Short mmCIF file of C-alpha atoms in Angstrom, two decimals:
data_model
loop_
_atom_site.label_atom_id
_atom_site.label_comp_id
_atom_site.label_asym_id
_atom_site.label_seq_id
_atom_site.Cartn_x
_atom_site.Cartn_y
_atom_site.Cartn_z
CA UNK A 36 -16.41 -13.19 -62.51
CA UNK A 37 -18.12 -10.58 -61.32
CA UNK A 38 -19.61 -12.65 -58.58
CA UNK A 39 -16.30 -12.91 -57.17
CA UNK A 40 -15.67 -9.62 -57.07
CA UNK A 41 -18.16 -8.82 -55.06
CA UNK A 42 -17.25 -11.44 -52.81
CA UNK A 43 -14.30 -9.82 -52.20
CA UNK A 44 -14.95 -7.27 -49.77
CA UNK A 45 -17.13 -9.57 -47.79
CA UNK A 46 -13.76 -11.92 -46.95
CA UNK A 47 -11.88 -8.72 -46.10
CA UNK A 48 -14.53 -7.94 -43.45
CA UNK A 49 -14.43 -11.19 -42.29
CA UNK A 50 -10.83 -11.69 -41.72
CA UNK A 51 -11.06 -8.14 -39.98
CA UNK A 52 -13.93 -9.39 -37.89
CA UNK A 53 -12.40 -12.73 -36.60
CA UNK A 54 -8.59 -10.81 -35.96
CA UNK A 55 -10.75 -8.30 -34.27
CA UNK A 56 -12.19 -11.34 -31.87
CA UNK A 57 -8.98 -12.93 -31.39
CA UNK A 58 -7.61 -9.72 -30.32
CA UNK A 59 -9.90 -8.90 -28.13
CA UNK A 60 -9.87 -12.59 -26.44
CA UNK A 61 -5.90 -11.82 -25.96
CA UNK A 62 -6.11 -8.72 -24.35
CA UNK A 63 -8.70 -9.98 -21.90
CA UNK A 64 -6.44 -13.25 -21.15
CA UNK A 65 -3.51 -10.61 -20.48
CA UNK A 66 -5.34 -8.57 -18.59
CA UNK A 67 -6.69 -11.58 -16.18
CA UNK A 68 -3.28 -12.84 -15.78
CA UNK A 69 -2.11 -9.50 -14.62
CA UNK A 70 -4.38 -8.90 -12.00
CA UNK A 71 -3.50 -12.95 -11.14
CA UNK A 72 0.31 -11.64 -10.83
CA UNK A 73 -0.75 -8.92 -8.47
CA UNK A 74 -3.10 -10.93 -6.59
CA UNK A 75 0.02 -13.32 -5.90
CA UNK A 76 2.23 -10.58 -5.20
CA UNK A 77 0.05 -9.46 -2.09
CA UNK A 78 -0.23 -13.18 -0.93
CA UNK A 79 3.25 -13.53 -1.12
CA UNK A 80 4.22 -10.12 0.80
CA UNK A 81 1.08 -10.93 2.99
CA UNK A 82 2.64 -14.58 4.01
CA UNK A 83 6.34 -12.88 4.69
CA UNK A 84 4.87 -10.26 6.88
CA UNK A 85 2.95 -13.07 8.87
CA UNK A 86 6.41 -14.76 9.02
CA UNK A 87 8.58 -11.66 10.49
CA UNK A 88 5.61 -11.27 12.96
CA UNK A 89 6.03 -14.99 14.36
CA UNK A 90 9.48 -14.78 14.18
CA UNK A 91 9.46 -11.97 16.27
CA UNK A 92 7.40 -13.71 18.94
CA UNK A 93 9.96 -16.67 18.62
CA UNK A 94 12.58 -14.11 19.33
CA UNK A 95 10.22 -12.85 22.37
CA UNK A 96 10.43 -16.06 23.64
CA UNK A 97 13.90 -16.76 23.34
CA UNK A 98 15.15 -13.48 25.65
CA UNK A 99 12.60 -13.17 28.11
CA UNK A 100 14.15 -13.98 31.64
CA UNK A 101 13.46 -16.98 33.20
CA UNK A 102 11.33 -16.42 36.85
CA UNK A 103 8.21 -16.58 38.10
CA UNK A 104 6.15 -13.41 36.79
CA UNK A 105 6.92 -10.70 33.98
CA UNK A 106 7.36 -8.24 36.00
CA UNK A 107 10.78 -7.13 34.52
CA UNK A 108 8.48 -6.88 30.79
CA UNK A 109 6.49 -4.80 32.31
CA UNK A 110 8.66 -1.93 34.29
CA UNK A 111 8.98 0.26 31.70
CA UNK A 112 6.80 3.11 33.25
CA UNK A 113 3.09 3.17 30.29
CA UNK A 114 2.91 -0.43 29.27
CA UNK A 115 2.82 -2.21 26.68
CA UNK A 116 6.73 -1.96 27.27
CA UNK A 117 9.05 -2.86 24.59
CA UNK A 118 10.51 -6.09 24.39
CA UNK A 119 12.69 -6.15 21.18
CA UNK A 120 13.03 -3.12 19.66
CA UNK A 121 12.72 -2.93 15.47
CA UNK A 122 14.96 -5.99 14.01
CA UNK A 123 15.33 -6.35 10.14
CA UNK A 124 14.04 -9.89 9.64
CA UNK A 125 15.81 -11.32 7.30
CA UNK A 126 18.72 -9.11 7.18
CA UNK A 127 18.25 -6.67 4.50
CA UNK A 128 14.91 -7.74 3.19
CA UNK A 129 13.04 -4.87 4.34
CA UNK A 130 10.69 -6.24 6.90
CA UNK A 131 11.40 -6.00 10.35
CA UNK A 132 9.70 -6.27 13.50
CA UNK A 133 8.78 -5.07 16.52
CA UNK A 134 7.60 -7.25 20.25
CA UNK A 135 6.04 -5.07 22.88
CA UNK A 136 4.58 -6.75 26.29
CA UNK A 137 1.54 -5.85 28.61
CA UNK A 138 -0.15 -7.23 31.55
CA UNK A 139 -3.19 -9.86 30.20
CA UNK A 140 -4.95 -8.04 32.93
CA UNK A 141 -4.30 -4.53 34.22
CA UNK A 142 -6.96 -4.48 36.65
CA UNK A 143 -5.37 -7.25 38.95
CA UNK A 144 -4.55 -6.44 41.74
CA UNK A 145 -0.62 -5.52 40.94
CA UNK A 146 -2.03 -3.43 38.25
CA UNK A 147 -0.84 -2.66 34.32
CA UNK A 148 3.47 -2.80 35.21
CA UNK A 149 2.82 -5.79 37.68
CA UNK A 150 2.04 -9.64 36.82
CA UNK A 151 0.42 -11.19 39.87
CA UNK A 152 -1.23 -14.10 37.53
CA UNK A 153 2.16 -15.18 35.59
CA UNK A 154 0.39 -13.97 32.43
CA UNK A 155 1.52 -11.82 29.73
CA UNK A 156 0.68 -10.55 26.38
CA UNK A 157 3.32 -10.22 23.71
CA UNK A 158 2.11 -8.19 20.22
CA UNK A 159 4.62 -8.96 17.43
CA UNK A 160 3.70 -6.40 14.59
CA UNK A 161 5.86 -6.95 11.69
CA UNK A 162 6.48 -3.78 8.76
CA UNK A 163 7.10 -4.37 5.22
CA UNK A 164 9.35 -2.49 2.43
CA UNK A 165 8.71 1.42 3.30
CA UNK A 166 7.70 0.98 6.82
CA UNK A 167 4.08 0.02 5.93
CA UNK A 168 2.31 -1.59 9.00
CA UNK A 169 2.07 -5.39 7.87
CA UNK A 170 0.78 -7.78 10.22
CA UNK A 171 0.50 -8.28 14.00
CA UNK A 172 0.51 -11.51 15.83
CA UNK A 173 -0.23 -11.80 19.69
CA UNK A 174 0.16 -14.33 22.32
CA UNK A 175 -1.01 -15.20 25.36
CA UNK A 176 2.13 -16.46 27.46
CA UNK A 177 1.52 -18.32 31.14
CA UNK A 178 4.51 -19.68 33.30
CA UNK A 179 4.07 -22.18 35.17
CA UNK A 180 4.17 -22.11 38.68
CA UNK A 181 5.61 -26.06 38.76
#
């Protein structure tokens, strides 16, 4: 019996020892999966903010006058001239963006408010929740002369 007894104490620490490593293997796996979570998060916020930006260069696109140069993008005194000013994209969601437009190159010979080559460039820079600077997406845009 007294064997036992002495045994005792030794299955105690044991049963401490292998709730100890269990709870330790937990909080690691929680912890992990958390910074997963907030990994995802900034994908996901990064992805919408890459969204607003093209679909502010879709908008571009959609109300810039038909002709043969950009000239009328580019009167607005200090280019790059504003194209669409800030639109909430979706409506609501807190992101929004903002299309400017500059000559592709303001050393031609009509200079930086004058297209001469039918090229222009259009920045799209989209802002998240809070007004933080997200993403900005430009294009090169060339009429045709056909």
């Amino acid at each position: 019996m007294k064997l036992l007894k002495d045994s005792q104490g030794l299955a105690l620490f044991m049963v401490i020892f292998v709730m100890a490593f269990f709870l330790l293997f937990v909080t690691g796996g929680l912890i992990f999966s958390q910074l997963e979570l907030k990994k995802a998060s900034n994908l996901k916020l990064a992805v919408q903010a890459l969204e607003t930006a093209d679909a502010g260069l879709q908008h571009a696109l959609a109300v810039i006058q038909l002709g043969s140069n950009f000239n009328t993008n580019l009167n607005c005194g200090t280019p790059p001239c504003t194209v669409i000013a800030q639109t909430s994209f979706p409506p609501d969601s807190g992101f929004s963006y903002t299309v400017t437009a500059q000559n592709d190159d303001p050393a031609d010979t009509g200079g930086a408010t004058s297209d001469t080559n039918n090229t222009v460039i259009l920045n799209s820079t989209a802002t998240g929740p809070n007004n933080t600077l997200m993403k900005q997406v430009q294009a090169y845009v060339k009429r045709s002369l056909l």
